[in-house]
Amino acid sequence: FFMIAFGYVLKKTKIIDDRFQKNLSNLLITAILPINILATANNEFTKEFSGKLLQAAIISCSYYIFALTIITLLCKYVFSKKQRTGIYITMSVFANTAFLGFPIVSELYGTEGTLYAIVYNLFFNVFFFTYGVKLLSGEEEIRWKSIFRNVTAVVSALSILLFISPFRFPKVIVSTFSDIGSMMVPISMIIIGCGLVNVNFIEIFKNLYSYLISFIRLILFPLIMLLILRLLKIDSVLASTCVLLTALPVGSLNAVLAEKNDYEPEFANSTVVHSTVLMIFTLPFIIWLLG
């Protein structure tokens, strides 16, 4: 919260301008995040760990199939504007797993949690850059090639391959990677704070559909995930990582694609900010439930 406030002050006092904010975001996504992901590949690979990674894959894939099915059915009965159906589905299902998820999971659960987050985010990329892109572009066919154009997706797959291989980076490289990766949390929070400067909070908090999407994203889906994983007695770090990633606000990629395809861009942008602001209050609650 204080890091976000710090970012807000930096932008408000013009220490950070729009251009620098954009460059900072590019630095985080295209350089710092991939380096941090690669650093996790140096963990010791064990049979137990491989089983947990498989569980993470099953949990992540199951979540996206379940969530997409539920929200698609919900759209038929709750969301009245047909032209917005696609954006309702993607914003309800796809969270900010890379930009916010990796730094928070890394801070709370270390490299083990980050490995599970990599697997979770792999399935985010598979579903978002295929079915999600199809919904927001209005195309009839799914473009599978779009998965391989995403830097995070490629590096995530590479890190999993490195992790299960005998290859390990030298200690000096790992140390450098870790130091660079540690910048993720403060930089990502500062960028969020910068993004709140030009927000008209009165207008954003007027839209009832934004409240519904934020409730589904921040409360409903993580609570369902938490309940199921507790009943299945899944490993605590794995379960906590998956629940935490499911409890994140609407992913900014939704707004980016909505803007690109002129698919309700104003609604998409306002709902991303709406859920991000509410996350400041809901995420500590979810973390408290996780114990």
Tab-separated table of C-alpha atoms in Angstrom:
chain	number	residue	atom	x	y	z
A	1	PHE	CA	0.000	0.000	0.000
A	2	PHE	CA	2.776	2.456	0.916
A	3	MET	CA	4.739	1.553	-2.221
A	4	ILE	CA	1.627	2.346	-4.287
A	5	ALA	CA	1.253	5.632	-2.395
A	6	PHE	CA	4.921	6.402	-3.096
A	7	GLY	CA	4.339	5.851	-6.825
A	8	TYR	CA	1.299	8.135	-6.673
A	9	VAL	CA	3.381	10.919	-5.094
A	10	LEU	CA	6.207	10.492	-7.638
A	11	LYS	CA	3.766	10.855	-10.535
A	12	LYS	CA	1.798	13.670	-8.896
A	13	THR	CA	4.977	15.700	-8.301
A	14	LYS	CA	6.056	14.974	-11.919
A	15	ILE	CA	9.233	13.172	-10.870
A	16	ILE	CA	7.833	10.402	-13.068
A	17	ASP	CA	6.136	11.499	-16.302
A	18	ASP	CA	4.005	9.462	-18.732
A	19	ARG	CA	6.944	8.484	-20.914
A	20	PHE	CA	9.071	7.329	-17.986
A	21	GLN	CA	6.112	5.383	-16.566
A	22	LYS	CA	5.653	3.552	-19.870
A	23	ASN	CA	9.381	2.767	-20.099
A	24	LEU	CA	9.352	1.514	-16.514
A	25	SER	CA	6.502	-0.872	-17.373
A	26	ASN	CA	8.375	-2.146	-20.426
A	27	LEU	CA	11.512	-2.660	-18.326
A	28	LEU	CA	9.567	-4.682	-15.768
A	29	ILE	CA	7.726	-6.929	-18.232
A	30	THR	CA	10.413	-7.470	-20.868
A	31	ALA	CA	13.556	-7.605	-18.701
A	32	ILE	CA	13.178	-7.833	-14.910
A	33	LEU	CA	10.304	-10.346	-14.870
A	34	PRO	CA	11.956	-12.789	-17.360
A	35	ILE	CA	15.224	-12.639	-15.384
A	36	ASN	CA	13.393	-13.417	-12.143
A	37	ILE	CA	11.612	-16.353	-13.803
A	38	LEU	CA	14.918	-17.783	-15.054
A	39	ALA	CA	16.400	-17.515	-11.546
A	40	THR	CA	13.848	-20.032	-10.250
A	41	ALA	CA	15.199	-22.682	-12.652
A	42	ASN	CA	18.199	-23.141	-10.356
A	43	ASN	CA	16.153	-24.833	-7.619
A	44	GLU	CA	16.946	-28.459	-6.888
A	45	PHE	CA	14.701	-30.772	-8.891
A	46	THR	CA	13.207	-33.623	-6.854
A	47	LYS	CA	10.570	-36.253	-7.497
A	48	GLU	CA	8.310	-34.596	-4.917
A	49	PHE	CA	8.738	-31.229	-6.623
A	50	SER	CA	7.857	-32.695	-10.010
A	51	GLY	CA	4.628	-34.051	-8.527
A	52	LYS	CA	3.738	-30.630	-7.139
A	53	LEU	CA	4.425	-28.969	-10.492
A	54	LEU	CA	2.058	-31.449	-12.111
A	55	GLN	CA	-0.554	-30.619	-9.464
A	56	ALA	CA	-0.034	-26.905	-10.190
A	57	ALA	CA	-0.645	-27.590	-13.888
A	58	ILE	CA	-3.851	-29.540	-13.168
A	59	ILE	CA	-5.141	-26.862	-10.764
A	60	SER	CA	-4.383	-24.015	-13.191
A	61	CYS	CA	-5.892	-25.713	-16.235
A	62	SER	CA	-8.982	-26.734	-14.231
A	63	TYR	CA	-9.452	-23.173	-12.970
A	64	TYR	CA	-9.481	-21.643	-16.456
A	65	ILE	CA	-11.844	-24.274	-17.859
A	66	PHE	CA	-14.193	-23.901	-14.857
A	67	ALA	CA	-14.068	-20.085	-14.765
A	68	LEU	CA	-14.582	-19.636	-18.501
A	69	THR	CA	-17.544	-22.029	-18.450
A	70	ILE	CA	-19.198	-20.355	-15.445
A	71	ILE	CA	-18.749	-16.786	-16.718
A	72	THR	CA	-19.915	-17.675	-20.237
A	73	LEU	CA	-23.128	-19.097	-18.751
A	74	LEU	CA	-23.457	-16.070	-16.442
A	75	CYS	CA	-23.227	-13.709	-19.413
A	76	LYS	CA	-26.374	-15.222	-20.900
A	77	TYR	CA	-28.464	-14.324	-17.857
A	78	VAL	CA	-26.810	-11.336	-16.148
A	79	PHE	CA	-24.924	-9.199	-18.672
A	80	SER	CA	-27.465	-7.621	-20.966
A	81	LYS	CA	-25.278	-5.869	-23.564
A	82	LYS	CA	-24.219	-8.464	-26.103
A	83	GLN	CA	-21.407	-6.350	-27.489
A	84	ARG	CA	-19.708	-6.430	-24.092
A	85	THR	CA	-19.939	-10.164	-23.482
A	86	GLY	CA	-16.369	-10.882	-24.564
A	87	ILE	CA	-14.807	-8.264	-22.301
A	88	TYR	CA	-16.951	-9.403	-19.340
A	89	ILE	CA	-15.684	-12.958	-19.770
A	90	THR	CA	-12.002	-12.114	-20.115
A	91	MET	CA	-11.937	-9.565	-17.282
A	92	SER	CA	-13.734	-11.930	-14.897
A	93	VAL	CA	-11.370	-14.832	-15.638
A	94	PHE	CA	-7.931	-13.410	-16.481
A	95	ALA	CA	-6.129	-11.689	-13.612
A	96	ASN	CA	-2.915	-9.700	-13.424
A	97	THR	CA	-0.847	-12.850	-12.803
A	98	ALA	CA	2.449	-11.666	-14.321
A	99	PHE	CA	2.695	-7.971	-13.480
A	100	LEU	CA	1.339	-8.341	-9.924
A	101	GLY	CA	1.338	-12.085	-9.296
A	102	PHE	CA	5.035	-12.847	-9.657
A	103	PRO	CA	6.332	-10.086	-7.356
A	104	ILE	CA	3.780	-10.793	-4.611
A	105	VAL	CA	4.210	-14.580	-4.745
A	106	SER	CA	7.997	-14.181	-4.824
A	107	GLU	CA	7.843	-11.939	-1.753
A	108	LEU	CA	5.554	-14.270	0.228
A	109	TYR	CA	6.519	-17.782	-0.883
A	110	GLY	CA	10.012	-17.438	-2.363
A	111	THR	CA	11.354	-19.448	-5.266
A	112	GLU	CA	9.093	-22.449	-4.599
A	113	GLY	CA	5.976	-20.309	-4.897
A	114	THR	CA	7.420	-18.592	-7.963
A	115	LEU	CA	7.830	-21.960	-9.720
A	116	TYR	CA	4.147	-22.722	-9.129
A	117	ALA	CA	3.306	-19.212	-10.354
A	118	ILE	CA	5.256	-19.892	-13.566
A	119	VAL	CA	3.134	-22.980	-14.234
A	120	TYR	CA	-0.065	-21.069	-13.421
A	121	ASN	CA	0.947	-18.231	-15.739
A	122	LEU	CA	1.754	-20.670	-18.543
A	123	PHE	CA	-1.902	-21.682	-18.608
A	124	PHE	CA	-2.908	-18.018	-18.398
A	125	ASN	CA	-0.943	-17.447	-21.612
A	126	VAL	CA	-2.383	-20.537	-23.310
A	127	PHE	CA	-6.003	-19.599	-22.592
A	128	PHE	CA	-5.721	-15.808	-22.889
A	129	PHE	CA	-3.689	-15.642	-26.102
A	130	THR	CA	-5.986	-18.160	-27.783
A	131	TYR	CA	-9.560	-18.015	-26.495
A	132	GLY	CA	-9.234	-14.582	-24.864
A	133	VAL	CA	-7.815	-12.987	-28.012
A	134	LYS	CA	-10.575	-14.648	-30.038
A	135	LEU	CA	-13.257	-13.090	-27.799
A	136	LEU	CA	-11.800	-9.577	-27.857
A	137	SER	CA	-10.868	-9.554	-31.541
A	138	GLY	CA	-14.149	-10.947	-32.805
A	139	GLU	CA	-12.329	-13.540	-34.909
A	140	GLU	CA	-13.924	-16.912	-35.543
A	141	GLU	CA	-10.713	-18.947	-35.316
A	142	ILE	CA	-8.204	-19.209	-32.471
A	143	ARG	CA	-4.687	-17.946	-33.268
A	144	TRP	CA	-2.328	-20.431	-31.595
A	145	LYS	CA	0.799	-18.641	-32.840
A	146	SER	CA	0.061	-15.643	-30.598
A	147	ILE	CA	1.191	-17.672	-27.547
A	148	PHE	CA	4.763	-17.730	-28.821
A	149	ARG	CA	4.886	-13.971	-29.314
A	150	ASN	CA	4.679	-13.351	-25.563
A	151	VAL	CA	8.065	-12.985	-23.836
A	152	THR	CA	6.795	-14.176	-20.450
A	153	ALA	CA	5.253	-17.305	-21.949
A	154	VAL	CA	8.455	-18.249	-23.801
A	155	VAL	CA	10.715	-17.612	-20.789
A	156	SER	CA	8.318	-19.493	-18.488
A	157	ALA	CA	8.441	-22.580	-20.719
A	158	LEU	CA	12.232	-22.285	-20.943
A	159	SER	CA	12.604	-22.052	-17.149
A	160	ILE	CA	10.542	-25.226	-16.632
A	161	LEU	CA	12.744	-27.069	-19.164
A	162	LEU	CA	15.885	-25.797	-17.413
A	163	PHE	CA	14.485	-26.783	-14.032
A	164	ILE	CA	13.909	-30.428	-15.017
A	165	SER	CA	17.257	-30.616	-16.859
A	166	PRO	CA	20.629	-31.212	-15.145
A	167	PHE	CA	21.861	-27.754	-16.187
A	168	ARG	CA	22.276	-25.124	-13.451
A	169	PHE	CA	23.520	-21.547	-13.645
A	170	PRO	CA	26.753	-20.616	-11.822
A	171	LYS	CA	26.254	-19.016	-8.392
A	172	VAL	CA	27.365	-15.590	-9.580
A	173	ILE	CA	24.694	-15.633	-12.319
A	174	VAL	CA	22.000	-16.781	-9.891
A	175	SER	CA	22.974	-14.054	-7.442
A	176	THR	CA	22.759	-11.446	-10.196
A	177	PHE	CA	19.389	-12.793	-11.376
A	178	SER	CA	18.037	-12.718	-7.807
A	179	ASP	CA	19.180	-9.135	-7.236
A	180	ILE	CA	17.555	-8.008	-10.478
A	181	GLY	CA	14.369	-9.981	-9.708
A	182	SER	CA	14.087	-8.354	-6.272
A	183	MET	CA	13.223	-5.073	-8.022
A	184	MET	CA	9.874	-6.525	-9.182
A	185	VAL	CA	7.846	-5.703	-6.077
A	186	PRO	CA	8.746	-2.013	-5.620
A	187	ILE	CA	8.709	-1.193	-9.345
A	188	SER	CA	5.345	-2.882	-9.982
A	189	MET	CA	3.729	-1.158	-6.979
A	190	ILE	CA	5.166	2.225	-7.993
A	191	ILE	CA	3.752	1.802	-11.513
A	192	ILE	CA	0.297	1.040	-10.070
A	193	GLY	CA	0.521	4.196	-7.959
A	194	CYS	CA	1.451	6.225	-11.032
A	195	GLY	CA	-1.562	4.847	-12.875
A	196	LEU	CA	-3.956	6.110	-10.204
A	197	VAL	CA	-3.029	9.792	-10.626
A	198	ASN	CA	-5.321	10.546	-13.588
A	199	VAL	CA	-8.175	8.322	-12.450
A	200	ASN	CA	-11.642	9.805	-11.953
A	201	PHE	CA	-12.681	7.663	-8.999
A	202	ILE	CA	-16.254	8.993	-8.946
A	203	GLU	CA	-16.894	7.794	-12.516
A	204	ILE	CA	-15.092	4.483	-12.026
A	205	PHE	CA	-17.084	3.529	-8.945
A	206	LYS	CA	-20.435	4.337	-10.576
A	207	ASN	CA	-20.590	1.287	-12.871
A	208	LEU	CA	-22.386	-1.643	-11.225
A	209	TYR	CA	-20.938	-4.158	-13.695
A	210	SER	CA	-17.441	-3.197	-12.507
A	211	TYR	CA	-18.457	-4.132	-8.970
A	212	LEU	CA	-19.763	-7.480	-10.161
A	213	ILE	CA	-16.576	-8.285	-12.070
A	214	SER	CA	-14.400	-7.162	-9.154
A	215	PHE	CA	-16.417	-9.339	-6.752
A	216	ILE	CA	-16.029	-12.381	-9.014
A	217	ARG	CA	-12.304	-11.734	-9.521
A	218	LEU	CA	-11.253	-10.692	-6.016
A	219	ILE	CA	-13.593	-12.668	-3.751
A	220	LEU	CA	-15.699	-15.393	-5.389
A	221	PHE	CA	-13.128	-17.303	-7.462
A	222	PRO	CA	-10.348	-17.259	-4.821
A	223	LEU	CA	-12.762	-18.445	-2.111
A	224	ILE	CA	-13.952	-21.313	-4.327
A	225	MET	CA	-10.313	-22.181	-5.089
A	226	LEU	CA	-9.410	-22.031	-1.379
A	227	LEU	CA	-12.310	-24.262	-0.359
A	228	ILE	CA	-11.593	-26.925	-3.006
A	229	LEU	CA	-7.833	-27.037	-2.355
A	230	ARG	CA	-8.375	-27.263	1.404
A	231	LEU	CA	-10.797	-30.150	0.917
A	232	LEU	CA	-8.257	-31.890	-1.331
A	233	LYS	CA	-5.495	-31.239	1.268
A	234	ILE	CA	-3.124	-29.781	-1.313
A	235	ASP	CA	0.347	-28.712	-0.124
A	236	SER	CA	0.049	-25.368	1.697
A	237	VAL	CA	2.555	-23.367	-0.400
A	238	LEU	CA	1.096	-24.694	-3.672
A	239	ALA	CA	-2.483	-24.041	-2.539
A	240	SER	CA	-1.664	-20.560	-1.210
A	241	THR	CA	0.113	-19.610	-4.442
A	242	CYS	CA	-2.821	-20.708	-6.623
A	243	VAL	CA	-5.390	-18.959	-4.401
A	244	LEU	CA	-3.326	-15.776	-4.302
A	245	LEU	CA	-2.949	-15.689	-8.094
A	246	THR	CA	-6.683	-16.229	-8.454
A	247	ALA	CA	-7.368	-13.317	-6.052
A	248	LEU	CA	-5.577	-10.693	-8.158
A	249	PRO	CA	-7.344	-7.839	-9.984
A	250	VAL	CA	-8.327	-7.750	-13.644
A	251	GLY	CA	-5.311	-8.177	-15.912
A	252	SER	CA	-4.119	-5.078	-17.752
A	253	LEU	CA	-3.837	-7.125	-20.966
A	254	ASN	CA	-7.647	-7.079	-21.110
A	255	ALA	CA	-7.587	-3.294	-21.409
A	256	VAL	CA	-4.699	-3.362	-23.901
A	257	LEU	CA	-6.558	-5.707	-26.284
A	258	ALA	CA	-9.853	-3.871	-25.752
A	259	GLU	CA	-8.120	-0.625	-26.751
A	260	LYS	CA	-6.453	-2.253	-29.750
A	261	ASN	CA	-9.712	-3.769	-31.044
A	262	ASP	CA	-11.968	-0.874	-29.944
A	263	TYR	CA	-13.921	-3.357	-27.813
A	264	GLU	CA	-15.435	-1.242	-25.001
A	265	PRO	CA	-12.024	0.275	-24.103
A	266	GLU	CA	-13.326	2.820	-21.579
A	267	PHE	CA	-15.196	0.163	-19.625
A	268	ALA	CA	-12.170	-2.143	-19.732
A	269	ASN	CA	-9.756	0.528	-18.483
A	270	SER	CA	-12.046	1.699	-15.691
A	271	THR	CA	-12.729	-1.859	-14.480
A	272	VAL	CA	-8.988	-2.676	-14.393
A	273	VAL	CA	-8.434	0.344	-12.136
A	274	HIS	CA	-11.601	-0.423	-10.135
A	275	SER	CA	-10.449	-3.945	-9.257
A	276	THR	CA	-6.858	-2.811	-8.639
A	277	VAL	CA	-7.979	-0.231	-6.080
A	278	LEU	CA	-10.257	-2.739	-4.325
A	279	MET	CA	-7.390	-5.273	-4.289
A	280	ILE	CA	-5.643	-3.103	-1.685
A	281	PHE	CA	-8.390	-4.159	0.733
A	282	THR	CA	-9.369	-7.640	-0.509
A	283	LEU	CA	-5.911	-9.175	-1.016
A	284	PRO	CA	-4.821	-8.791	2.656
A	285	PHE	CA	-8.101	-10.463	3.611
A	286	ILE	CA	-7.412	-13.436	1.320
A	287	ILE	CA	-3.826	-13.705	2.617
A	288	TRP	CA	-5.202	-13.662	6.176
A	289	LEU	CA	-7.557	-16.540	5.281
A	290	LEU	CA	-4.577	-18.482	3.932
A	291	GLY	CA	-2.901	-18.150	7.306
